[in-house]
Amino acid sequence: MRINKKVVSFGLIALTTATLAACGKQSDSNTVSKKQVLNWSEITQLSTQDPSLATDTTSFQALLNTGDGLYRLDKNNKPQLSLATKAKTSNQGKTYDFYLRKNAKWSNGDPLTAKDFVYSYKRTVNPATKSQMSFYLYQIKNAQAISKGQKSPDTLGVSAPSKYHLRIQLTRPLPYFKILLSWPLFFPQNQKVVQKYGKLYGTQAKYTVSSGPFTLTRWNGNNKTWTLIKNKNYWDAKNVKLNKVNEQVSESTTTSYNLFEAGKADETGLTGEQVAANKNKAGYHARLSSAIKRLELNENKVSAFKNLKVRQAFSLAINRKQLTNNVLKDGSIPAKGFVPSGMGNNPKTGTPFEDDAYVKSAVSYNLAKAKQLLREGYKESKTNSIKITLLVSDDDTSKQTAEFLQSKLDQLPGVQISVQTIPYTQLISRQTAGNYQATIKNWQAVFGDPINFLDVFQKGSSYLNNGWNNNQFNKLLNESENVYGNQPVKRWARLVEAEKVLMKDQGTIPLVQVAKPQLLKTTVKGVSFNPTGVPYDFKNVRIG
């Protein structure tokens, strides 16, 4: 990937300046604190800054920091009113009326009004936009029909009765709606700016506009460094302490760790032996997230994967404990299913979802049984070998995981795995297009409810491109949301059963629940980690 040398040079100058100042007298250290510059590491590049088109965590994190919503999560990850000053619900929880603050502006000086939310939501559900995330808006009246091209976007249940009054009509009460509204997909969009830039919107920093604490600069769409600058037009700018966040992509934690040790970065992710060497140090944070890393087999590209026994054989050949304990060594834990921990508890018994829905055989290791099932699967699918390419990102963790899977799956009779690593932005594009035979995918929760994972595999989901489909699974999900949405016990039972169907039919192969261990300078204050959404909001971060 081509790097913008000017951007890299600027980042290194800024980092070096901060480092030299930090090595000086106490008064110099105070000077650095007053500058309020944070130097942050990312493992993947930005893929887009169009809120309707973003799908990856890095892009959403930038959108969170350059945008604002009706709600914003506080340090305890609880939604608090932000662009709205007052909210009312009526119609048995299906109608929301928000009253916006009148001092909110876009970074270009435009007033921020209710129409910006109406435009944003209509644009996201409009099939012409091709948003993969539009299904998150389906609980808004007519959203699903609009997304399927059955109704006009103008029929969406979102309106602006007045300049600073926004009304949202839902199809049913949604207990986690406030959390959704604090996620960048539900942030406003400036219609004038979007239409001005057209297809260029969100592809480079200069084709963006901000409603939040920071503005994006020095991103040309491909480079591995970018900068967030404090947005002087932000309504709450007085409470934003950081003046600048320099971000640099390091696919290898070796690089980011060396920068951290040299004083050129304030934060680094950790892998393997780095965790063991630093877990007792001040500034170490374990950070178990609600993300699942999984192996996806594409039935549309490899006909043998249509056979259940073949899919089961691939899963049984993988020793997840070896992967977490001997390869990753970063605090990640073996997955108990597709839905990770932290997604809720049984309303009657209090049992965590991952325990209620546990299908041991779907995530166990048994090489002998795997070989037996594969031979039976070969016979049923009239083949005797599987030679495929495993497509993964070029970051350290993905490569280590791929090499481990290759070594395990190659033990199966007639199976030959080759690994192809590509930049993350290219991987996202190919996965979205279903252009892979097998790949490693990550799914990160947006809110703590099992549906946030299970609806990925529901028929019609924009993320369902591996060819798997199960009518019973679809029926259970439909009942959980549209029949028993207001009956927690019955809803829970259907979600549990849906997860069991997905696992027994091996619709996907869960590997690990992802940990994101981090080493953070103790001078960096106010950092809160969100395990079930966008990880880091820099609004309340300060230096010193």
Coordinates of C-alpha atoms in Angstrom, one line a residue:
M1 CA 0.0 0.0 0.0
R2 CA 1.4 3.4 -1.0
I3 CA 2.1 5.7 2.0
N4 CA 1.9 9.4 2.0
K5 CA 5.4 10.4 3.0
K6 CA 4.5 13.9 4.0
V7 CA 2.0 12.6 6.5
V8 CA 4.5 10.1 7.9
S9 CA 7.1 12.8 8.3
F10 CA 4.7 15.1 10.0
G11 CA 3.7 12.4 12.4
L12 CA 7.3 11.5 13.3
I13 CA 8.2 15.2 13.8
A14 CA 5.3 15.6 16.2
L15 CA 6.1 12.4 18.0
T16 CA 9.8 13.2 18.3
T17 CA 9.1 16.7 19.6
A18 CA 6.9 15.3 22.3
T19 CA 9.5 12.7 23.2
L20 CA 12.3 15.2 23.5
A21 CA 10.2 17.6 25.6
A22 CA 9.3 14.7 27.9
C23 CA 13.0 14.0 28.6
G24 CA 13.5 17.6 29.7
K25 CA 12.8 19.4 33.0
Q26 CA 9.6 19.2 34.9
S27 CA 8.5 22.5 33.4
D28 CA 9.0 21.0 29.9
S29 CA 6.8 18.1 30.9
N30 CA 4.1 20.5 31.9
T31 CA 4.5 22.2 28.5
V32 CA 3.8 18.9 26.8
S33 CA 0.7 18.3 28.9
K34 CA -0.6 21.8 27.9
K35 CA -0.2 20.8 24.2
Q36 CA -2.5 17.9 24.8
V37 CA -1.3 15.7 21.9
L38 CA -2.1 12.0 22.0
N39 CA -0.1 9.6 19.8
W40 CA -2.3 6.5 19.2
S41 CA -1.7 3.2 17.4
E42 CA -4.2 1.3 15.1
I43 CA -3.7 -2.1 13.5
T44 CA -5.8 -1.4 10.4
Q45 CA -6.3 1.4 8.0
L46 CA -9.4 3.5 7.6
S47 CA -11.6 2.1 4.9
T48 CA -14.2 4.9 4.7
Q49 CA -15.5 7.9 6.6
D50 CA -19.0 7.7 5.2
P51 CA -21.2 6.7 8.2
S52 CA -23.6 4.8 5.9
L53 CA -20.9 2.7 4.4
A54 CA -18.5 2.0 7.3
T55 CA -18.3 -1.6 8.5
D56 CA -15.0 -1.9 10.4
T57 CA -14.0 -0.9 13.9
T58 CA -11.2 1.5 12.9
S59 CA -13.5 3.5 10.6
F60 CA -16.3 3.6 13.2
Q61 CA -13.8 4.8 15.9
A62 CA -12.8 7.7 13.7
L63 CA -16.5 8.4 12.9
L64 CA -17.3 8.4 16.7
N65 CA -14.6 10.9 17.4
T66 CA -15.5 13.2 14.5
G67 CA -19.2 12.9 15.0
D68 CA -21.9 13.1 17.7
G69 CA -25.3 11.6 18.2
L70 CA -28.5 12.2 20.1
Y71 CA -26.8 10.2 22.8
R72 CA -23.1 9.7 23.6
L73 CA -21.8 7.0 26.0
D74 CA -20.3 8.1 29.2
K75 CA -17.2 6.6 30.9
N76 CA -19.4 3.7 32.1
N77 CA -20.7 3.1 28.6
K78 CA -24.1 4.3 29.5
P79 CA -26.0 6.5 27.0
Q80 CA -26.4 10.2 28.0
L81 CA -28.1 12.9 26.0
S82 CA -25.6 14.8 23.7
L83 CA -27.0 16.6 20.6
A84 CA -30.4 16.2 22.1
T85 CA -31.3 18.1 25.3
K86 CA -34.6 16.3 26.0
A87 CA -36.2 13.1 24.9
K88 CA -39.8 11.9 25.2
T89 CA -41.3 8.5 24.5
S90 CA -45.0 7.8 23.7
N91 CA -47.2 5.2 21.8
Q92 CA -46.1 2.5 24.2
G93 CA -42.4 3.1 23.6
K94 CA -42.7 3.2 19.8
T95 CA -42.4 6.9 19.3
Y96 CA -39.4 9.1 20.3
D97 CA -39.4 12.9 20.2
F98 CA -36.0 14.5 20.6
Y99 CA -35.4 18.2 21.1
L100 CA -32.0 19.3 19.8
R101 CA -29.6 21.8 21.3
K102 CA -29.7 25.0 19.3
N103 CA -26.0 25.8 19.6
A104 CA -24.8 22.7 17.7
K105 CA -22.9 23.3 14.5
W106 CA -21.0 21.4 11.8
S107 CA -17.3 22.0 11.6
N108 CA -17.9 24.1 8.5
G109 CA -20.2 26.4 10.5
D110 CA -23.5 25.1 9.2
P111 CA -26.2 24.8 11.8
L112 CA -27.0 21.2 12.9
T113 CA -30.7 20.6 12.8
A114 CA -33.3 17.8 12.9
K115 CA -33.2 17.5 9.1
D116 CA -29.6 16.3 9.2
F117 CA -30.8 13.2 11.1
V118 CA -33.8 12.7 8.8
Y119 CA -31.5 12.9 5.8
S120 CA -28.9 10.5 7.4
Y121 CA -31.4 7.8 8.2
K122 CA -33.1 8.0 4.8
R123 CA -29.8 7.8 3.0
T124 CA -28.7 4.8 5.0
V125 CA -31.8 2.7 4.2
N126 CA -32.0 3.8 0.6
P127 CA -31.0 0.8 -1.4
A128 CA -29.0 3.0 -3.8
T129 CA -26.6 3.8 -1.0
K130 CA -25.8 0.1 -0.6
S131 CA -25.2 0.3 3.2
Q132 CA -24.3 -3.1 4.7
M133 CA -25.5 -1.8 8.1
S134 CA -28.9 -0.6 7.0
F135 CA -30.6 -3.6 8.8
Y136 CA -29.8 -1.9 12.2
L137 CA -32.5 0.7 11.2
Y138 CA -35.1 -1.9 10.4
Q139 CA -36.9 -1.3 13.6
I140 CA -37.8 2.2 12.3
K141 CA -41.2 2.3 10.5
N142 CA -40.9 1.2 6.9
A143 CA -37.1 0.9 7.0
Q144 CA -37.0 -2.7 5.9
A145 CA -39.4 -2.2 3.0
I146 CA -37.4 0.8 1.8
S147 CA -34.2 -1.1 2.0
K148 CA -35.7 -3.8 -0.2
G149 CA -36.9 -1.3 -2.7
Q150 CA -40.6 -1.8 -1.8
K151 CA -41.3 1.7 -0.5
S152 CA -39.9 5.2 -1.1
P153 CA -37.3 6.5 1.4
D154 CA -39.7 9.4 2.1
T155 CA -42.0 7.0 3.9
L156 CA -39.4 6.3 6.6
G157 CA -40.7 6.8 10.1
V158 CA -38.4 9.8 10.8
S159 CA -39.5 13.4 10.6
A160 CA -38.6 16.9 11.6
P161 CA -41.8 18.6 12.9
S162 CA -39.6 21.7 13.4
K163 CA -36.0 22.8 13.0
Y164 CA -34.8 21.4 16.3
H165 CA -37.5 18.7 16.9
L166 CA -36.8 15.1 15.6
R167 CA -39.4 12.4 15.7
I168 CA -38.6 8.7 15.2
Q169 CA -41.3 6.0 14.9
L170 CA -40.4 2.4 15.6
T171 CA -42.3 -0.8 14.7
R172 CA -42.0 -2.0 18.3
P173 CA -40.4 -0.9 21.6
L174 CA -36.6 -1.4 21.5
P175 CA -34.9 -1.7 24.9
Y176 CA -31.4 -0.9 23.5
F177 CA -32.5 1.9 21.2
K178 CA -30.6 4.6 23.1
I179 CA -27.4 2.7 22.7
L180 CA -28.0 2.4 19.0
L181 CA -28.5 6.1 18.8
S182 CA -25.0 6.6 20.3
W183 CA -23.4 4.6 17.5
P184 CA -22.0 6.5 14.4
L185 CA -24.5 4.8 12.0
F186 CA -27.2 6.9 13.7
F187 CA -25.3 10.2 13.6
P188 CA -26.5 13.1 11.4
Q189 CA -25.2 13.7 8.0
N190 CA -24.9 17.1 6.2
Q191 CA -26.9 16.8 3.0
K192 CA -25.2 19.8 1.4
V193 CA -21.7 18.3 1.9
V194 CA -22.7 14.7 0.9
Q195 CA -24.3 16.0 -2.3
K196 CA -21.4 18.3 -3.0
Y197 CA -18.8 15.5 -3.0
G198 CA -21.0 12.7 -4.3
K199 CA -19.1 9.4 -4.6
L200 CA -16.0 11.1 -3.1
Y201 CA -17.8 11.7 0.2
G202 CA -16.0 10.0 3.0
T203 CA -13.1 8.8 0.8
Q204 CA -10.5 11.3 2.1
A205 CA -10.3 13.8 4.9
K206 CA -11.0 16.7 2.7
Y207 CA -14.3 15.1 1.6
T208 CA -15.7 15.0 5.2
V209 CA -17.4 17.3 7.7
S210 CA -17.6 16.9 11.5
S211 CA -20.3 17.2 14.1
G212 CA -18.2 15.9 17.0
P213 CA -15.2 16.7 19.2
F214 CA -12.6 16.4 16.4
T215 CA -12.1 16.9 12.7
L216 CA -10.2 14.5 10.5
T217 CA -7.1 15.7 8.6
R218 CA -4.1 14.2 6.8
W219 CA -6.0 11.1 5.5
N220 CA -5.8 10.7 1.7
G221 CA -7.8 7.4 1.6
N222 CA -4.8 5.1 1.5
N223 CA -2.2 6.3 3.9
K224 CA -1.4 4.7 7.3
T225 CA -1.3 7.9 9.3
W226 CA -4.0 10.5 10.0
T227 CA -4.7 13.2 12.6
L228 CA -7.7 14.3 14.6
I229 CA -7.8 18.0 15.3
K230 CA -10.0 19.5 18.0
N231 CA -13.2 20.9 16.4
K232 CA -13.6 24.5 17.5
N233 CA -17.2 24.5 16.3
Y234 CA -18.2 21.5 18.5
W235 CA -21.0 22.5 20.9
D236 CA -19.1 21.0 23.9
A237 CA -15.6 22.1 22.8
K238 CA -14.8 23.6 26.2
N239 CA -14.8 20.1 27.7
V240 CA -12.6 18.5 25.0
K241 CA -9.0 18.6 26.4
L242 CA -7.0 17.1 23.6
N243 CA -5.9 19.4 20.8
K244 CA -4.7 16.7 18.5
V245 CA -4.6 12.9 18.1
N246 CA -1.9 11.5 15.8
E247 CA -2.8 8.0 14.6
Q248 CA -0.5 5.6 13.0
V249 CA -1.2 2.1 11.6
S250 CA 1.1 -0.7 12.7
E251 CA 0.0 -4.0 11.4
S252 CA 2.7 -5.5 13.7
T253 CA 2.6 -4.8 17.4
T254 CA 6.4 -5.1 17.3
T255 CA 6.4 -1.8 15.5
S256 CA 3.9 -0.1 17.8
Y257 CA 5.6 -1.6 20.9
N258 CA 9.0 -0.3 19.8
L259 CA 7.4 3.2 19.2
F260 CA 5.9 3.0 22.7
E261 CA 9.2 2.0 24.3
A262 CA 11.0 4.8 22.4
G263 CA 8.5 7.3 23.7
K264 CA 7.0 8.0 20.3
A265 CA 3.6 6.5 21.0
D266 CA 1.3 6.8 24.1
E267 CA -0.3 3.4 23.5
T268 CA 0.3 0.1 21.9
G269 CA -1.6 -3.2 21.5
L270 CA 0.2 -6.3 22.7
T271 CA 0.5 -9.9 21.5
G272 CA 2.1 -13.1 22.7
E273 CA 5.3 -12.7 24.7
Q274 CA 4.6 -8.9 25.0
V275 CA 1.7 -9.6 27.2
A276 CA 3.7 -11.9 29.5
A277 CA 6.4 -9.2 29.7
N278 CA 4.1 -6.3 30.6
K279 CA 1.0 -7.7 32.4
N280 CA 2.3 -6.7 35.8
K281 CA 3.3 -3.2 34.7
A282 CA 1.5 0.0 35.4
G283 CA -0.5 0.9 32.3
Y284 CA -1.3 -2.7 31.3
H285 CA -5.0 -3.3 30.5
A286 CA -6.3 -6.8 29.6
R287 CA -9.3 -5.6 27.4
L288 CA -11.4 -8.7 26.7
S289 CA -13.8 -7.5 24.0
S290 CA -17.2 -8.8 22.8
A291 CA -15.7 -9.7 19.4
I292 CA -15.6 -13.2 17.9
K293 CA -13.0 -14.3 15.4
R294 CA -14.3 -17.0 13.2
L295 CA -13.5 -19.2 10.2
E296 CA -15.9 -18.7 7.4
L297 CA -16.3 -21.3 4.7
N298 CA -17.9 -20.1 1.5
E299 CA -20.4 -22.7 0.2
N300 CA -20.9 -20.5 -2.9
K301 CA -17.3 -21.0 -4.0
V302 CA -16.5 -24.6 -2.7
S303 CA -19.3 -27.0 -3.2
A304 CA -18.0 -29.5 -0.6
F305 CA -18.7 -26.9 2.1
K306 CA -22.4 -27.4 1.4
N307 CA -22.0 -30.7 3.2
L308 CA -22.6 -30.5 7.0
K309 CA -20.1 -33.3 7.8
V310 CA -17.4 -31.4 5.9
R311 CA -18.1 -28.2 7.9
Q312 CA -18.2 -30.2 11.1
A313 CA -14.9 -31.9 10.2
F314 CA -13.2 -28.5 9.7
S315 CA -14.4 -27.3 13.1
L316 CA -13.4 -30.5 14.9
A317 CA -9.9 -30.3 13.5
I318 CA -9.2 -27.0 15.3
N319 CA -7.8 -27.0 18.8
R320 CA -9.0 -23.6 20.1
K321 CA -7.1 -23.9 23.4
Q322 CA -3.8 -24.4 21.6
L323 CA -4.7 -21.3 19.5
T324 CA -5.3 -19.1 22.5
N325 CA -2.7 -20.5 24.9
N326 CA 0.2 -21.3 22.6
V327 CA -0.2 -19.0 19.6
L328 CA -2.1 -15.8 20.5
K329 CA -1.2 -15.7 24.2
D330 CA -2.9 -12.4 24.5
G331 CA -5.8 -13.2 26.9
S332 CA -8.2 -14.3 24.1
I333 CA -10.4 -17.2 25.1
P334 CA -11.8 -20.2 23.2
A335 CA -15.2 -19.3 21.7
K336 CA -18.1 -21.2 23.2
G337 CA -20.3 -20.2 20.2
F338 CA -20.8 -17.4 17.8
V339 CA -22.3 -15.2 20.5
P340 CA -19.6 -14.2 23.0
S341 CA -19.8 -13.4 26.7
G342 CA -21.3 -10.1 27.8
M343 CA -24.4 -10.3 25.6
G344 CA -26.9 -10.7 28.4
N345 CA -28.3 -13.1 30.9
N346 CA -31.4 -15.4 31.1
P347 CA -34.2 -13.2 32.5
K348 CA -35.4 -16.1 34.7
T349 CA -32.2 -17.9 35.8
G350 CA -29.5 -15.2 35.3
T351 CA -27.4 -17.7 33.3
P352 CA -25.1 -16.0 30.7
F353 CA -26.3 -16.5 27.1
E354 CA -23.1 -18.3 26.0
D355 CA -23.8 -21.0 28.7
D356 CA -27.5 -21.4 27.9
A357 CA -26.7 -21.8 24.2
Y358 CA -23.5 -23.8 24.4
V359 CA -23.2 -26.6 21.8
K360 CA -20.0 -28.3 22.9
S361 CA -19.5 -30.4 19.7
A362 CA -19.5 -27.3 17.5
V363 CA -16.4 -25.9 19.2
S364 CA -14.6 -29.0 20.4
Y365 CA -11.3 -30.6 19.2
N366 CA -11.4 -34.2 18.0
L367 CA -9.1 -35.0 15.1
A368 CA -10.1 -38.6 14.8
K369 CA -13.8 -37.8 14.6
A370 CA -13.0 -35.0 12.2
K371 CA -11.2 -37.4 9.8
Q372 CA -14.1 -39.8 10.0
L373 CA -16.7 -37.1 9.3
L374 CA -14.7 -35.7 6.4
R375 CA -14.4 -39.1 4.7
E376 CA -18.2 -39.5 5.0
G377 CA -18.6 -35.9 3.7
Y378 CA -16.4 -36.6 0.8
K379 CA -18.5 -39.6 -0.1
E380 CA -21.8 -37.7 0.2
S381 CA -20.5 -34.7 -1.8
K382 CA -18.8 -36.9 -4.4
T383 CA -15.3 -35.5 -4.0
N384 CA -12.1 -36.7 -2.4
S385 CA -10.1 -33.5 -1.8
I386 CA -10.4 -29.9 -0.8
K387 CA -7.7 -27.4 -2.0
I388 CA -8.5 -23.9 -1.0
T389 CA -7.0 -20.5 -0.2
L390 CA -7.5 -19.0 3.2
L391 CA -7.8 -15.2 2.8
V392 CA -6.7 -13.1 5.8
S393 CA -5.5 -9.6 6.8
D394 CA -1.8 -8.9 6.8
D395 CA -1.6 -8.0 10.5
D396 CA 0.4 -10.2 12.9
T397 CA -2.5 -11.8 14.7
S398 CA -4.4 -12.7 11.6
K399 CA -1.2 -14.2 10.0
Q400 CA -0.5 -16.2 13.2
T401 CA -4.1 -17.5 13.3
A402 CA -4.0 -18.4 9.6
E403 CA -0.8 -20.3 9.9
F404 CA -2.2 -22.2 12.9
L405 CA -5.4 -23.1 11.0
Q406 CA -3.3 -24.2 8.0
S407 CA -1.3 -26.6 10.2
K408 CA -4.4 -28.1 11.7
L409 CA -6.6 -28.4 8.7
D410 CA -3.8 -29.8 6.6
Q411 CA -3.9 -32.9 8.9
L412 CA -7.3 -33.8 7.4
P413 CA -7.2 -36.3 4.5
G414 CA -7.2 -34.6 1.1
V415 CA -7.2 -31.1 2.5
Q416 CA -4.6 -28.6 1.3
I417 CA -4.7 -25.0 2.6
S418 CA -2.8 -22.1 1.2
V419 CA -2.8 -18.7 3.0
Q420 CA -3.1 -15.4 1.2
T421 CA -2.5 -12.2 3.2
I422 CA -3.8 -8.8 1.9
P423 CA -4.2 -5.3 3.4
Y424 CA -7.3 -5.0 5.6
T425 CA -9.2 -2.6 3.4
Q426 CA -8.8 -5.0 0.5
L427 CA -9.9 -7.9 2.7
I428 CA -13.1 -6.1 3.7
S429 CA -13.9 -5.5 0.0
R430 CA -13.4 -9.1 -0.9
Q431 CA -15.3 -10.4 2.1
T432 CA -18.2 -8.0 1.3
A433 CA -18.3 -9.3 -2.3
G434 CA -18.2 -12.9 -1.1
N435 CA -14.9 -13.2 -3.1
Y436 CA -13.2 -15.9 -1.0
Q437 CA -13.1 -19.7 -0.5
A438 CA -12.4 -19.4 3.2
T439 CA -11.5 -16.4 5.3
I440 CA -11.1 -15.2 8.9
K441 CA -13.8 -12.8 10.0
N442 CA -14.3 -10.7 13.1
W443 CA -17.6 -9.5 14.4
Q444 CA -17.7 -6.9 17.1
A445 CA -20.8 -6.1 19.1
V446 CA -22.5 -2.8 18.9
F447 CA -24.7 -3.4 22.0
G448 CA -25.0 -6.2 24.5
D449 CA -27.7 -8.4 23.2
P450 CA -27.5 -11.8 21.4
I451 CA -29.5 -10.4 18.4
N452 CA -26.5 -8.2 17.6
F453 CA -24.6 -11.4 16.5
L454 CA -27.3 -13.7 15.4
D455 CA -28.9 -11.4 12.8
V456 CA -25.7 -11.5 10.9
F457 CA -26.8 -15.0 9.7
Q458 CA -30.5 -14.2 9.1
K459 CA -31.7 -14.5 5.6
G460 CA -31.5 -11.1 3.9
S461 CA -28.6 -9.9 6.0
S462 CA -26.0 -8.0 3.9
Y463 CA -23.3 -9.9 5.8
L464 CA -24.6 -13.3 4.9
N465 CA -22.5 -14.1 1.9
N466 CA -21.2 -17.6 2.6
G467 CA -24.2 -19.4 1.2
W468 CA -25.5 -20.8 4.5
N469 CA -29.3 -20.6 5.1
N470 CA -31.5 -22.3 7.6
N471 CA -35.3 -21.8 7.7
Q472 CA -35.6 -22.8 11.3
F473 CA -33.0 -20.3 12.3
N474 CA -34.8 -17.6 10.3
K475 CA -38.1 -18.5 11.9
L476 CA -36.7 -18.3 15.5
L477 CA -35.1 -14.9 14.9
N478 CA -38.3 -13.5 13.4
E479 CA -40.3 -14.7 16.4
S480 CA -37.7 -13.4 18.9
E481 CA -38.0 -9.9 17.5
N482 CA -41.4 -9.5 15.9
V483 CA -43.6 -11.8 18.0
Y484 CA -42.0 -12.0 21.4
G485 CA -40.1 -8.7 21.5
N486 CA -41.9 -7.6 24.6
Q487 CA -41.8 -11.0 26.3
P488 CA -38.2 -11.3 27.6
V489 CA -38.4 -15.0 28.7
K490 CA -39.9 -16.2 25.4
R491 CA -37.6 -14.0 23.4
W492 CA -34.6 -15.3 25.2
A493 CA -35.6 -18.9 24.6
R494 CA -35.9 -18.4 20.8
L495 CA -32.5 -16.6 20.7
V496 CA -30.9 -19.5 22.6
E497 CA -32.4 -22.0 20.2
A498 CA -31.4 -20.0 17.2
E499 CA -27.7 -20.0 18.4
K500 CA -28.0 -23.8 18.9
V501 CA -29.3 -24.2 15.3
L502 CA -26.5 -22.1 13.9
M503 CA -23.9 -24.1 15.8
K504 CA -25.3 -27.6 15.2
D505 CA -25.5 -26.8 11.5
Q506 CA -22.1 -25.3 11.7
G507 CA -23.2 -22.2 9.7
T508 CA -19.9 -20.7 10.8
I509 CA -16.8 -21.9 12.8
P510 CA -16.2 -19.7 15.9
L511 CA -12.6 -19.6 17.0
V512 CA -11.9 -17.2 19.8
Q513 CA -13.4 -14.4 21.8
V514 CA -10.9 -11.6 21.1
A515 CA -8.8 -9.9 23.7
K516 CA -7.2 -6.5 22.9
P517 CA -4.5 -6.2 25.6
Q518 CA -3.1 -2.7 25.7
L519 CA -0.2 -0.8 27.2
L520 CA -1.0 2.8 27.9
K521 CA 1.1 5.6 29.3
T522 CA 0.1 6.5 32.8
T523 CA 0.0 10.2 31.9
V524 CA -2.9 9.5 29.6
K525 CA -6.1 10.0 31.6
G526 CA -9.8 9.5 31.0
V527 CA -9.5 6.5 28.6
S528 CA -12.5 4.2 28.8
F529 CA -12.8 1.0 26.9
N530 CA -16.1 -0.2 25.4
P531 CA -16.1 -3.9 24.9
T532 CA -19.5 -4.0 23.2
G533 CA -19.1 -1.2 20.7
V534 CA -16.7 1.3 19.3
P535 CA -13.6 0.8 21.6
Y536 CA -12.3 4.3 22.3
D537 CA -13.9 7.7 22.5
F538 CA -11.2 10.4 22.9
K539 CA -13.7 13.2 23.9
N540 CA -12.8 13.0 27.6
V541 CA -9.1 11.9 27.3
R542 CA -6.4 14.3 28.6
I543 CA -2.7 14.2 29.0
G544 CA -1.3 14.6 32.6

